[in-house]
Coordinates of C-alpha atoms and ligand atoms in Angstrom, one line a residue:
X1 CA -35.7 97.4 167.7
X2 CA -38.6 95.3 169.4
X3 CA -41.1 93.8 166.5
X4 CA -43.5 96.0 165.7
X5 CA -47.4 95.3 165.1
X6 CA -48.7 97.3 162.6
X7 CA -52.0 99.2 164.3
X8 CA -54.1 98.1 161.3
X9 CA -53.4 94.6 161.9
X10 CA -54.1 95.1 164.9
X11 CA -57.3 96.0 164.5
X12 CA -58.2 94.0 161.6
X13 CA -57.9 90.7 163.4
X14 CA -59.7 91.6 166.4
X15 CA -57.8 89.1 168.5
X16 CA -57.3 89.9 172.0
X17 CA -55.6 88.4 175.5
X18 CA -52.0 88.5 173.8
X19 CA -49.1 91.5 174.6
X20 CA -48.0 93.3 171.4
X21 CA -45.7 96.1 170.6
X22 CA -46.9 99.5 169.1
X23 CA -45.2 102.4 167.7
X24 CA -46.7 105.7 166.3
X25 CA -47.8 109.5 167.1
X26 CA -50.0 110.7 169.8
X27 CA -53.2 112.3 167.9
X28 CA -54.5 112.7 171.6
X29 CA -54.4 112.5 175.4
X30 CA -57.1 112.4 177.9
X31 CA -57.9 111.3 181.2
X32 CA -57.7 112.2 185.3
X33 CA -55.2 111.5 187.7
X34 CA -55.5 107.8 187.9
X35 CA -55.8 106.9 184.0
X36 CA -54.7 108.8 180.5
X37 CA -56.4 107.5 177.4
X38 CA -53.9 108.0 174.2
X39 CA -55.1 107.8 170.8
X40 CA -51.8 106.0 169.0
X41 CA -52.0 106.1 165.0
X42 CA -48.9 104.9 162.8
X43 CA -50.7 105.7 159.5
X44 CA -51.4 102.1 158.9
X45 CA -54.9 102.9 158.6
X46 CA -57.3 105.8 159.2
X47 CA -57.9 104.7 162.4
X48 CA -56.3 105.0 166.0
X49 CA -55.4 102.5 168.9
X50 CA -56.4 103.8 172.0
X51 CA -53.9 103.1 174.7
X52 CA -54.9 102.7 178.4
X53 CA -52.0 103.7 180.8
X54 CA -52.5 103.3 184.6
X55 CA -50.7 106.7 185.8
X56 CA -49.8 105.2 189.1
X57 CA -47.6 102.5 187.2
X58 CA -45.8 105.2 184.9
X59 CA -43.1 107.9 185.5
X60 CA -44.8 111.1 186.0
X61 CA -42.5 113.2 184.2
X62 CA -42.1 111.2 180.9
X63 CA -46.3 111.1 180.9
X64 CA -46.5 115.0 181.3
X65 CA -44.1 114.5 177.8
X66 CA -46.9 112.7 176.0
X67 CA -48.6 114.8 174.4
X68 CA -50.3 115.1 170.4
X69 CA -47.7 114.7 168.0
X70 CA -45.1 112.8 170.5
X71 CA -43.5 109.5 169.1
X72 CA -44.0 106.3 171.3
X73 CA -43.3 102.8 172.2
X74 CA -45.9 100.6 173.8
X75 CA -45.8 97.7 174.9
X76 CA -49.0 96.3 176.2
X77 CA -51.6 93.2 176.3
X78 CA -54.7 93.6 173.6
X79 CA -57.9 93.6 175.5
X80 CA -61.0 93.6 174.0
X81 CA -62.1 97.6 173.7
X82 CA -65.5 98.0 175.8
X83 CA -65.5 101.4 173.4
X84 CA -67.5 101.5 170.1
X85 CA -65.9 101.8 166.8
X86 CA -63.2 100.1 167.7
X87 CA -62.6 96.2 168.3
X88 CA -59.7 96.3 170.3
X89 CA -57.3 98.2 172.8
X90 CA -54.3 98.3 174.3
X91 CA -53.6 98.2 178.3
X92 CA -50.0 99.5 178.7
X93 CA -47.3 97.5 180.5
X94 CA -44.2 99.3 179.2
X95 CA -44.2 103.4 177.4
X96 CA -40.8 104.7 175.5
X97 CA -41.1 108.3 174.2
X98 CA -39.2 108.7 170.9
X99 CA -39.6 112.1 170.7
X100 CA -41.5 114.8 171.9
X101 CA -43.5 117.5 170.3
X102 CA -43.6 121.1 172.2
X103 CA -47.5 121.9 172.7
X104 CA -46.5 125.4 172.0
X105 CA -44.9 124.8 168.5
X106 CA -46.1 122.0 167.2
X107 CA -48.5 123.0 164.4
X108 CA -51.2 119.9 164.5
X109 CA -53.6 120.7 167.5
X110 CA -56.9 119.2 167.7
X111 CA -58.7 121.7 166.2
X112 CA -59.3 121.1 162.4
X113 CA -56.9 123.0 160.3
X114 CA -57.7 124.4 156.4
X115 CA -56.5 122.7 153.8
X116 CA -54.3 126.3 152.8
X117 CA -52.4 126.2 156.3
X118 CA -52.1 122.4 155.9
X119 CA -50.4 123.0 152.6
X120 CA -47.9 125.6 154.3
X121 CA -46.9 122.1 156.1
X122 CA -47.0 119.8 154.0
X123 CA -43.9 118.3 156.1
X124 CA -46.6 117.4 158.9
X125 CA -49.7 117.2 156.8
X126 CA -48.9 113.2 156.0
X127 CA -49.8 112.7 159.7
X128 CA -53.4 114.3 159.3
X129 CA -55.9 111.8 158.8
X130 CA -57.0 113.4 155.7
X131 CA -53.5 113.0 154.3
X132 CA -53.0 109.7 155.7
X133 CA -55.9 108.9 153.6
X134 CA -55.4 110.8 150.2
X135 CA -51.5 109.0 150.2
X136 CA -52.9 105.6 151.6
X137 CA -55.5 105.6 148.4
X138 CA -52.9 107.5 146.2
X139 CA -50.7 104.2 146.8
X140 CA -53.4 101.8 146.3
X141 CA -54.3 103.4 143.0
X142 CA -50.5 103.2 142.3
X143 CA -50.5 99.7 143.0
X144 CA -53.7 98.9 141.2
X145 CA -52.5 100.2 137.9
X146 CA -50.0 98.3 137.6
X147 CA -52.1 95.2 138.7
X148 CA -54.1 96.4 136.0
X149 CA -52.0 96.5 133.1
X150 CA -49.8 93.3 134.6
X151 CA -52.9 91.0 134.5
X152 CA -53.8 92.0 131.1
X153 CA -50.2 91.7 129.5
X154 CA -48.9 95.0 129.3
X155 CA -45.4 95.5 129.7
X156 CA -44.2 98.8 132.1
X157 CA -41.6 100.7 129.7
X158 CA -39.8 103.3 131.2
X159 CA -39.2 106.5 129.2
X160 CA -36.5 109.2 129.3
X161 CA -37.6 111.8 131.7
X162 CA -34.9 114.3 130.1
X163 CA -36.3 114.5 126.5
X164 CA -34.8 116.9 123.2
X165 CA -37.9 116.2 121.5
X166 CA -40.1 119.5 121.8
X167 CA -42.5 118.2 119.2
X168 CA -45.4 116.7 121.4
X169 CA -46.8 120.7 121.9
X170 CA -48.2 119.7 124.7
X171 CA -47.7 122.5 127.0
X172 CA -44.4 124.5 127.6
X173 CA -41.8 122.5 128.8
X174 CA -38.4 123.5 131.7
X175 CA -35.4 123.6 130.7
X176 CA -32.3 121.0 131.6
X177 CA -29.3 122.8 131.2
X178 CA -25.6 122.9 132.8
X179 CA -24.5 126.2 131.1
X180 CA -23.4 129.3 133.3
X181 CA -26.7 131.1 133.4
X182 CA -24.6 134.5 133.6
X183 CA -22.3 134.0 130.8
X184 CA -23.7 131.8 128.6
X185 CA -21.6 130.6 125.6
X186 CA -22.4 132.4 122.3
X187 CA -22.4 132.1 118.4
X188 CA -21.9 134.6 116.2
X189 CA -25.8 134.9 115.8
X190 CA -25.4 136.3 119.4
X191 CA -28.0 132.9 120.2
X192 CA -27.1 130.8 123.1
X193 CA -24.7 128.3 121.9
X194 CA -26.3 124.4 123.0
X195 CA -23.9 122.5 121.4
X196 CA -21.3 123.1 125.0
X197 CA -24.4 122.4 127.1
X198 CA -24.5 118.8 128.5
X199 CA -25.9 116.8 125.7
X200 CA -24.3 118.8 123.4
X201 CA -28.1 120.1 122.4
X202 CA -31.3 121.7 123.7
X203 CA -32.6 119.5 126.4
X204 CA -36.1 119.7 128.7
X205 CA -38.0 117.6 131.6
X206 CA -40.6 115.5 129.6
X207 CA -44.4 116.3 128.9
X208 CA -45.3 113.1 127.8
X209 CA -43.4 109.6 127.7
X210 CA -46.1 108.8 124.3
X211 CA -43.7 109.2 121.5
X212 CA -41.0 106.8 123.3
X213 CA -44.4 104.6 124.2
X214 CA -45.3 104.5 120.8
X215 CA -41.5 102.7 119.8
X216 CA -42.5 100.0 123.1
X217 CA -45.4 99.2 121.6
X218 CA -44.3 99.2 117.8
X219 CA -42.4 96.3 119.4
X220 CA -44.0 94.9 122.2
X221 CA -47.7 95.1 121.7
X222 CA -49.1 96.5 124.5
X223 CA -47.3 98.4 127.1
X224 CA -47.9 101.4 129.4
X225 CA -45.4 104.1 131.4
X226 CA -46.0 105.2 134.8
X227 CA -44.0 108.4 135.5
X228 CA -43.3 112.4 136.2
X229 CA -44.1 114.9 133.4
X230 CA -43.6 118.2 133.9
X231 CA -45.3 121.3 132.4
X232 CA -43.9 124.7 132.6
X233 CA -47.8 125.9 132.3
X234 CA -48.4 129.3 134.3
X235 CA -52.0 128.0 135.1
X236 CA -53.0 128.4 138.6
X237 CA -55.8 126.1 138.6
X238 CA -57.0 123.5 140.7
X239 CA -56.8 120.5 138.2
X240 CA -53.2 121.7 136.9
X241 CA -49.6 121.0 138.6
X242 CA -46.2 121.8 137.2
X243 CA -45.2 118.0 138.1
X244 CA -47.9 115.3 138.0
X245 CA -47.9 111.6 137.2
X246 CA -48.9 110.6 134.0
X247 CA -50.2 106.7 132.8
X248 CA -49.5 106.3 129.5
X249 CA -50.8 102.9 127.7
X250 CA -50.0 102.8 124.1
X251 CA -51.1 99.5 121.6
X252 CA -50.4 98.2 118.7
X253 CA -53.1 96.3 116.5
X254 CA -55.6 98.9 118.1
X255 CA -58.1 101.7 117.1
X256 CA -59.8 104.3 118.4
X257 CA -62.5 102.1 119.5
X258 CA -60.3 99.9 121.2
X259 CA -58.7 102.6 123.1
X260 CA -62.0 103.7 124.2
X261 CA -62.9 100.4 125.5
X262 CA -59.6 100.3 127.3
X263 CA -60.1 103.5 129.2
X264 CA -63.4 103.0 130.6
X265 CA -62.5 99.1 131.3
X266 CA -59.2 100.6 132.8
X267 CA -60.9 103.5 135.2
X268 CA -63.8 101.3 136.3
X269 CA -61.5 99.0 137.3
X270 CA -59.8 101.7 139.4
X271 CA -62.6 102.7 141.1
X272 CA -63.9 99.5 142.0
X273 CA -60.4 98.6 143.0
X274 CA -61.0 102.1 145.1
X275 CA -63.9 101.2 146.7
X276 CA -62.7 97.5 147.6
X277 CA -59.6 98.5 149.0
X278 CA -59.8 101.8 150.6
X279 CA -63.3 101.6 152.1
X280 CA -62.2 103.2 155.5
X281 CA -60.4 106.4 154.1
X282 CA -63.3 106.6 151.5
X283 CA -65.5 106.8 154.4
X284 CA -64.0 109.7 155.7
X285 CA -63.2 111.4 153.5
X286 CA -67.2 110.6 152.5
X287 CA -67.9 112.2 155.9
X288 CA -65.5 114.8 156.0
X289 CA -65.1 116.6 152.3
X290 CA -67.7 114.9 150.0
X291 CA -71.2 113.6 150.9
X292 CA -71.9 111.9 147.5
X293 CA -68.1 110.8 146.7
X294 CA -69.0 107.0 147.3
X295 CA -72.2 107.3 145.5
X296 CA -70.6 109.1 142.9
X297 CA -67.4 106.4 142.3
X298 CA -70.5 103.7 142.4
X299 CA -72.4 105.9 139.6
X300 CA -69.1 105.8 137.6
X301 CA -67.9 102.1 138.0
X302 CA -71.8 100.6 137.2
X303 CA -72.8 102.8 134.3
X304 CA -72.0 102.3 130.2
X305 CA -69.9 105.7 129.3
X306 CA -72.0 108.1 127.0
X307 CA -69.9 108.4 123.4
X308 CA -70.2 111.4 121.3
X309 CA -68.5 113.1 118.8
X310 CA -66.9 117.0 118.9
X311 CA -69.6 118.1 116.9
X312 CA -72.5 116.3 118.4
X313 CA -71.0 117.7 121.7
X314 CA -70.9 121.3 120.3
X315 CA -74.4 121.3 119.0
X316 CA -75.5 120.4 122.6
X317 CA -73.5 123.2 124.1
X318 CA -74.6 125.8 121.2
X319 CA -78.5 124.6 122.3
X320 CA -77.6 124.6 126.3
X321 CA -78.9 128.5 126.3
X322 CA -76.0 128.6 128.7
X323 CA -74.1 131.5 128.7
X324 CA -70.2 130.3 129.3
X325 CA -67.4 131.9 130.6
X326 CA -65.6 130.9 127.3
X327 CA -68.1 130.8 124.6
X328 CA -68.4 127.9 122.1
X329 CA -68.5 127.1 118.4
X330 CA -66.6 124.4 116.6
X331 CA -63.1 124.7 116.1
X332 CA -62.9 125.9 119.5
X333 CA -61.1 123.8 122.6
X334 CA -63.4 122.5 125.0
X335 CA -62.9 124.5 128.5
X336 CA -63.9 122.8 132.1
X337 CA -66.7 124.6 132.3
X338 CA -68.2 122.9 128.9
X339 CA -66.6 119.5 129.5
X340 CA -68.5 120.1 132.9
X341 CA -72.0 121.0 131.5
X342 CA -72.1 117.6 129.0
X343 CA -71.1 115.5 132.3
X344 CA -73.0 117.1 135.2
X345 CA -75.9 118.4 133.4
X346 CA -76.5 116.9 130.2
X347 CA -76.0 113.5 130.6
X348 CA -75.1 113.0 134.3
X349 CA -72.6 110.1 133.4
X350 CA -68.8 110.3 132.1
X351 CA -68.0 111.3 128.2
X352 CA -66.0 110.3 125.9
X353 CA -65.5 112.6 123.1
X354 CA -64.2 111.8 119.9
X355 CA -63.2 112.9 116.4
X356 CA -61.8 116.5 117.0
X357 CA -61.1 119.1 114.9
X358 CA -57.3 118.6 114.0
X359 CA -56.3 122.1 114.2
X360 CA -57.0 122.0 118.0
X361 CA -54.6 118.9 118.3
X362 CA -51.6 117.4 118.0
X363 CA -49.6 116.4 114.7
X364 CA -49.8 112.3 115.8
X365 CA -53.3 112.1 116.0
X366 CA -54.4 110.0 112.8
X367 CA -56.7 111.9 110.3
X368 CA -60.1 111.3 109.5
X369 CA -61.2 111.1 105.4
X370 CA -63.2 114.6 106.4
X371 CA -60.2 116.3 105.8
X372 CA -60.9 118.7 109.4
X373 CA -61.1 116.1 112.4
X374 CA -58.8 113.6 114.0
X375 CA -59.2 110.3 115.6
X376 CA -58.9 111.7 119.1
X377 CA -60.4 110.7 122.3
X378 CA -61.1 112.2 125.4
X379 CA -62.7 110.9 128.7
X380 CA -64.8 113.4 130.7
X381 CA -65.1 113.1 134.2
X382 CA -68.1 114.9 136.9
X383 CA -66.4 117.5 139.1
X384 CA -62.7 116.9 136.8
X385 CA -63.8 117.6 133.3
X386 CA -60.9 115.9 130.7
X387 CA -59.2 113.1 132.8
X388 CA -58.0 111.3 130.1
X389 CA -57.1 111.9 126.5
X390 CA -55.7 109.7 123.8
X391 CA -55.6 109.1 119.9
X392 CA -55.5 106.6 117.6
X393 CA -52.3 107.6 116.1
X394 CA -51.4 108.7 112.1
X395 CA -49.7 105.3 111.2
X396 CA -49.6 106.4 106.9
X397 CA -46.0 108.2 107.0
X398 CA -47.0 110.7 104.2
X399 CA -50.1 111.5 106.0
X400 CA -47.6 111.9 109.5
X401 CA -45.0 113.6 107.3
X402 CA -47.6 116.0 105.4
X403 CA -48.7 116.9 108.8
X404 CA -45.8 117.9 110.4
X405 CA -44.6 120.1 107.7
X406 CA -48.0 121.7 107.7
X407 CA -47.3 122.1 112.1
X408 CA -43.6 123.4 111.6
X409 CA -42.3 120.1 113.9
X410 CA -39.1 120.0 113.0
X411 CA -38.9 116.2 110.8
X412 CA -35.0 115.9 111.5
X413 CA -35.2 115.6 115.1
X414 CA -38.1 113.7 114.7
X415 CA -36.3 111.3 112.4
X416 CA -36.8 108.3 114.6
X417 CA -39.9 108.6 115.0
X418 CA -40.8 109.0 111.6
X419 CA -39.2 105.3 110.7
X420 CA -41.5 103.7 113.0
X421 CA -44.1 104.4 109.9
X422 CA -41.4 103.7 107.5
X423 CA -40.6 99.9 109.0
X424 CA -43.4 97.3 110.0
X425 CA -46.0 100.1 110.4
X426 CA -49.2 99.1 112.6
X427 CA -52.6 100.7 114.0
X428 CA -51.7 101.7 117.1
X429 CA -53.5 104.2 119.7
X430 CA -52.9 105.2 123.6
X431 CA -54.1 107.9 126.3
X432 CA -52.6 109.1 129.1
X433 CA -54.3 109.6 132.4
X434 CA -53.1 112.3 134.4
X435 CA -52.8 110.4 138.2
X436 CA -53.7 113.3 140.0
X437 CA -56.7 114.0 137.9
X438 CA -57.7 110.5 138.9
X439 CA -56.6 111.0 142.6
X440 CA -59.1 113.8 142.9
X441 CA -61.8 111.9 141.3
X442 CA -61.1 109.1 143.8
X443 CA -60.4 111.2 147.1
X444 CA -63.4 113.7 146.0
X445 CA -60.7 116.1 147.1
X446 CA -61.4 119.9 145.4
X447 CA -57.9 121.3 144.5
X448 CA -55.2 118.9 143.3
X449 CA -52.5 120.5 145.4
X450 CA -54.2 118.0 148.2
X451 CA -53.9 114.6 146.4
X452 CA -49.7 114.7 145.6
X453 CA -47.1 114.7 149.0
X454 CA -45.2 117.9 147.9
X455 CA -46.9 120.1 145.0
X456 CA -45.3 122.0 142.5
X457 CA -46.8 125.0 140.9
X458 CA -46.2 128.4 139.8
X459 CA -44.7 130.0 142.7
X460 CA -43.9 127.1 145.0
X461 CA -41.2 124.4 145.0
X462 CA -41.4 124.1 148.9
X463 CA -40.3 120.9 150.7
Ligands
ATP1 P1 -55.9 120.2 130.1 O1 -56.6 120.6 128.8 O2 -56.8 119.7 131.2 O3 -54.9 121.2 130.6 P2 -54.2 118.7 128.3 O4 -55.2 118.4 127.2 O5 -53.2 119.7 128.2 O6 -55.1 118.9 129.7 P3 -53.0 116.1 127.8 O7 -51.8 116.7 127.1 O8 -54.0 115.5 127.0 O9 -53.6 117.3 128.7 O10 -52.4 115.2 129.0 C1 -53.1 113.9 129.3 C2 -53.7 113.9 130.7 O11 -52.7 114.4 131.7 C3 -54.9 114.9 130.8 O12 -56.0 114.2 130.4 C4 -54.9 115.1 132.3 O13 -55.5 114.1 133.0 C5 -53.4 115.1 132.7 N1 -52.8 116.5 132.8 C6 -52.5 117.3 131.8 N2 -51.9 118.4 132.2 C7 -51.9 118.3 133.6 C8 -51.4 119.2 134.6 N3 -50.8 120.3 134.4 N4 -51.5 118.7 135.9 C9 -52.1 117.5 136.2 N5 -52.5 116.7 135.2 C10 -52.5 117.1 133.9
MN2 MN1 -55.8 116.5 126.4

């Protein structure tokens, strides 16, 4: 295959009076008899090459074969573009069609399609420019994270993704299983007999990779995972997936106020990383989805994060004269639609909540001397609500064992984990950012079907 030049390089340098190879998709055609104007994009960038063709010096019949969605091979000289927007074209000298795409099928016209149809094609939707942009940020923000934790000597730890721990309670969980779904083996209870399934035990896709993170760190100070976590959840919601990516730093020799410090450190540098990095894809999606998305990523990478605690946060909401969907005391989760009213309308920066009551989480969280609230930490984001939450963790293991009798986890199966408190037992705290969450914080996209390449939810496994 002739050398390619990437069409954001391209454009990026400017240079002209040289020939160069391209290769992409026809967005569009246009043009008379004598000369046809294509729009070229190879999803190296937002924007497109435009591609002057002199019809005269072409084959007629593999021209009329050019049309949007088409694969190509131009060869051509750069010439400075006398269009705006754009710094330079490309006069053709040589066209090879890949492959064509039927005007009559294929689904990605001009005309601007709904994000709902695009989702009912999400084989095509990467060549949109919407979804060119949500992956091309999605990647960056993949690469920056683990700039991030690289720079500032944390070490990536990959967990199990197939996990017999069903202790975190954080959300229903699918099962992994080999047996014959229609004759299952038995005991004589008449249960479902695991020990002839695979592992020889009850087995589930992960919902978190913390508890493994917490034995990396116990070890290794510092280190974070970066992976799927799946949740069996029957929420149809746009902030919730059955699959998502999940960030998971954990530390030893850390509280709750260094965890705090982390994760606002850690998603302003995101942002900035964001706005540094992806300024062309920001723009339109600025233009196109979001007016206030770059003034809004600004607001949140140059402004202090507003701390409260759970109660101070309830007393707020109680004096709101708002009436919820969900109403509010204490003891009671925090829905969206509060987490929402503290961010957007009370203090019209992100939150951080802390300290809340222990009943409402889970058994790691360490416990405050109140006897009713836990070290926990959540970060609240404008338009996402709770993109981040995290502990300090119980590190006493007759406070951690206490607890867990008191939550009916099951301490045998847990037994590892409890010896991490029994052995060199540290402070130690972590959060884990949901990536998507992130994504549509970044993208300013609305439903987070539209910031992951193939969605799963309830109801859909397509693609
Ligand atoms: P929520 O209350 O919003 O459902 P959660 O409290 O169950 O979230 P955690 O268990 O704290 O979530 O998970 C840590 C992070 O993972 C959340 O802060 C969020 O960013 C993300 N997250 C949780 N569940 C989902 C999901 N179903 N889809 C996408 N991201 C999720
Ligand atoms: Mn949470």
């Amino acid at each position: 295959m002739m050398k390619r030049t990437r069409i954001s390089d391209l454009l990026e340098s400017g240079q002209s009076g040289h020939e160069a190879t391209v290769m992409g998709w026809v967005r569009t055609k246009r043009g008379n008899k004598n000369v046809a104007f294509i729009a070229l994009n190879d999803g190296s960038c937002i924007s497109n090459l435009q591609i002057v063709v002199n019809v005269a010096d072409f084959d007629e019949e593999v021209l009329k074969k050019v049309t949007t969605g088409a694969s190509l091979r131009i060869n051509g000289l750069v010439v400075p573009s006398p269009g705006q927007g754009q710094s330079v074209e490309m006069q053709a000298t040589g066209l090879e069609l890949f492959g064509v795409a039927d005007p009559e099928s294929y689904p990605l016209q001009k005309k601007g399609h709904t994000l709902e149809f695009l989702r009912s094609i999400a084989h095509l939707r990467p060549r949109t420019n919407t979804f060119g942009a949500v992956l091309r940020i999605r990647h960056a923000m993949a690469f920056a994270i683990h700039k991030y934790f690289n720079d500032n000597g944390f070490f990536y730890l990959h967990t199990p993704i197939i996990t017999a721990s069903d202790a975190e309670g954080a959300g229903e969980m699918f099962r992994v299983t080999t047996l014959d779904m229609k004759n299952p083996p038995c005991n004589e209870k008449g249960d479902i007999d695991y020990s002839q399934d695979f592992f020889g035990r009850e087995t589930n896709l992960t919902v978190s990779g913390q508890l493994e993170g917490e034995l990396g760190a116990l070890a290794l100070s510092q280190i974070y995972t970066f992976g799927p976590t799946f949740r069996a959840e029957n929420s149809n919601t746009p902030r919730h997936l059955a699959e998502f990516w999940m960030i998971e730093p954990e530390m030893a020799f850390y509280d709750i106020e260094d965890d705090m410090d982390l994760a606002e450190d850690f998603l302003k540098y995101l942002i900035r990383y964001a706005l540094q990095h992806c300024g062309d894809d920001l723009k339109f999606l600025n233009e196109m989805y979001d007016k206030e998305l770059i003034e809004r990523l600004h607001l949140v990478a140059d402004n202090a994060f507003i701390r409260l605690t759970y109660t101070e946060a309830i007393k707020i909401l109680e004096a709101s004269g708002k009436s919820f969907e969900f109403p509010i005391s204490w003891g009671k989760d925090l829905q969206s639609e509060h987490e929402r009213y503290l961010v957007e309308q009370h203090f019209h920066k992100p939150v951080i909540l802390t300290d809340y009551p222990r009943d409402i989480k889970a058994f790691y969280m360490k416990q405050n001397d109140d006897g009713k609230t836990v070290r926990a930490m959540d970060v609240l984001f404008p338009r996402i609500g709770e993109i981040i939450g995290g502990s300090q963790r119980e590190e006493d293991y007759d406070k951690l064992l206490r607890r867990m009798q008191e939550m009916n986890i099951p301490e045998e199966s847990m037994w590892w984990y409890l010896e991490t408190r029994k052995f060199g037992t540290v402070p130690h705290a972590g959060f884990g950012l949901g990536f998507e969450r992130l994504l549509l914080f970044v993208t300013g996209m609305g439903n987070i079907r539209d910031v992951i390449p193939f969605p799963r939810t309830p109801q859909n496994a397509d693609f």
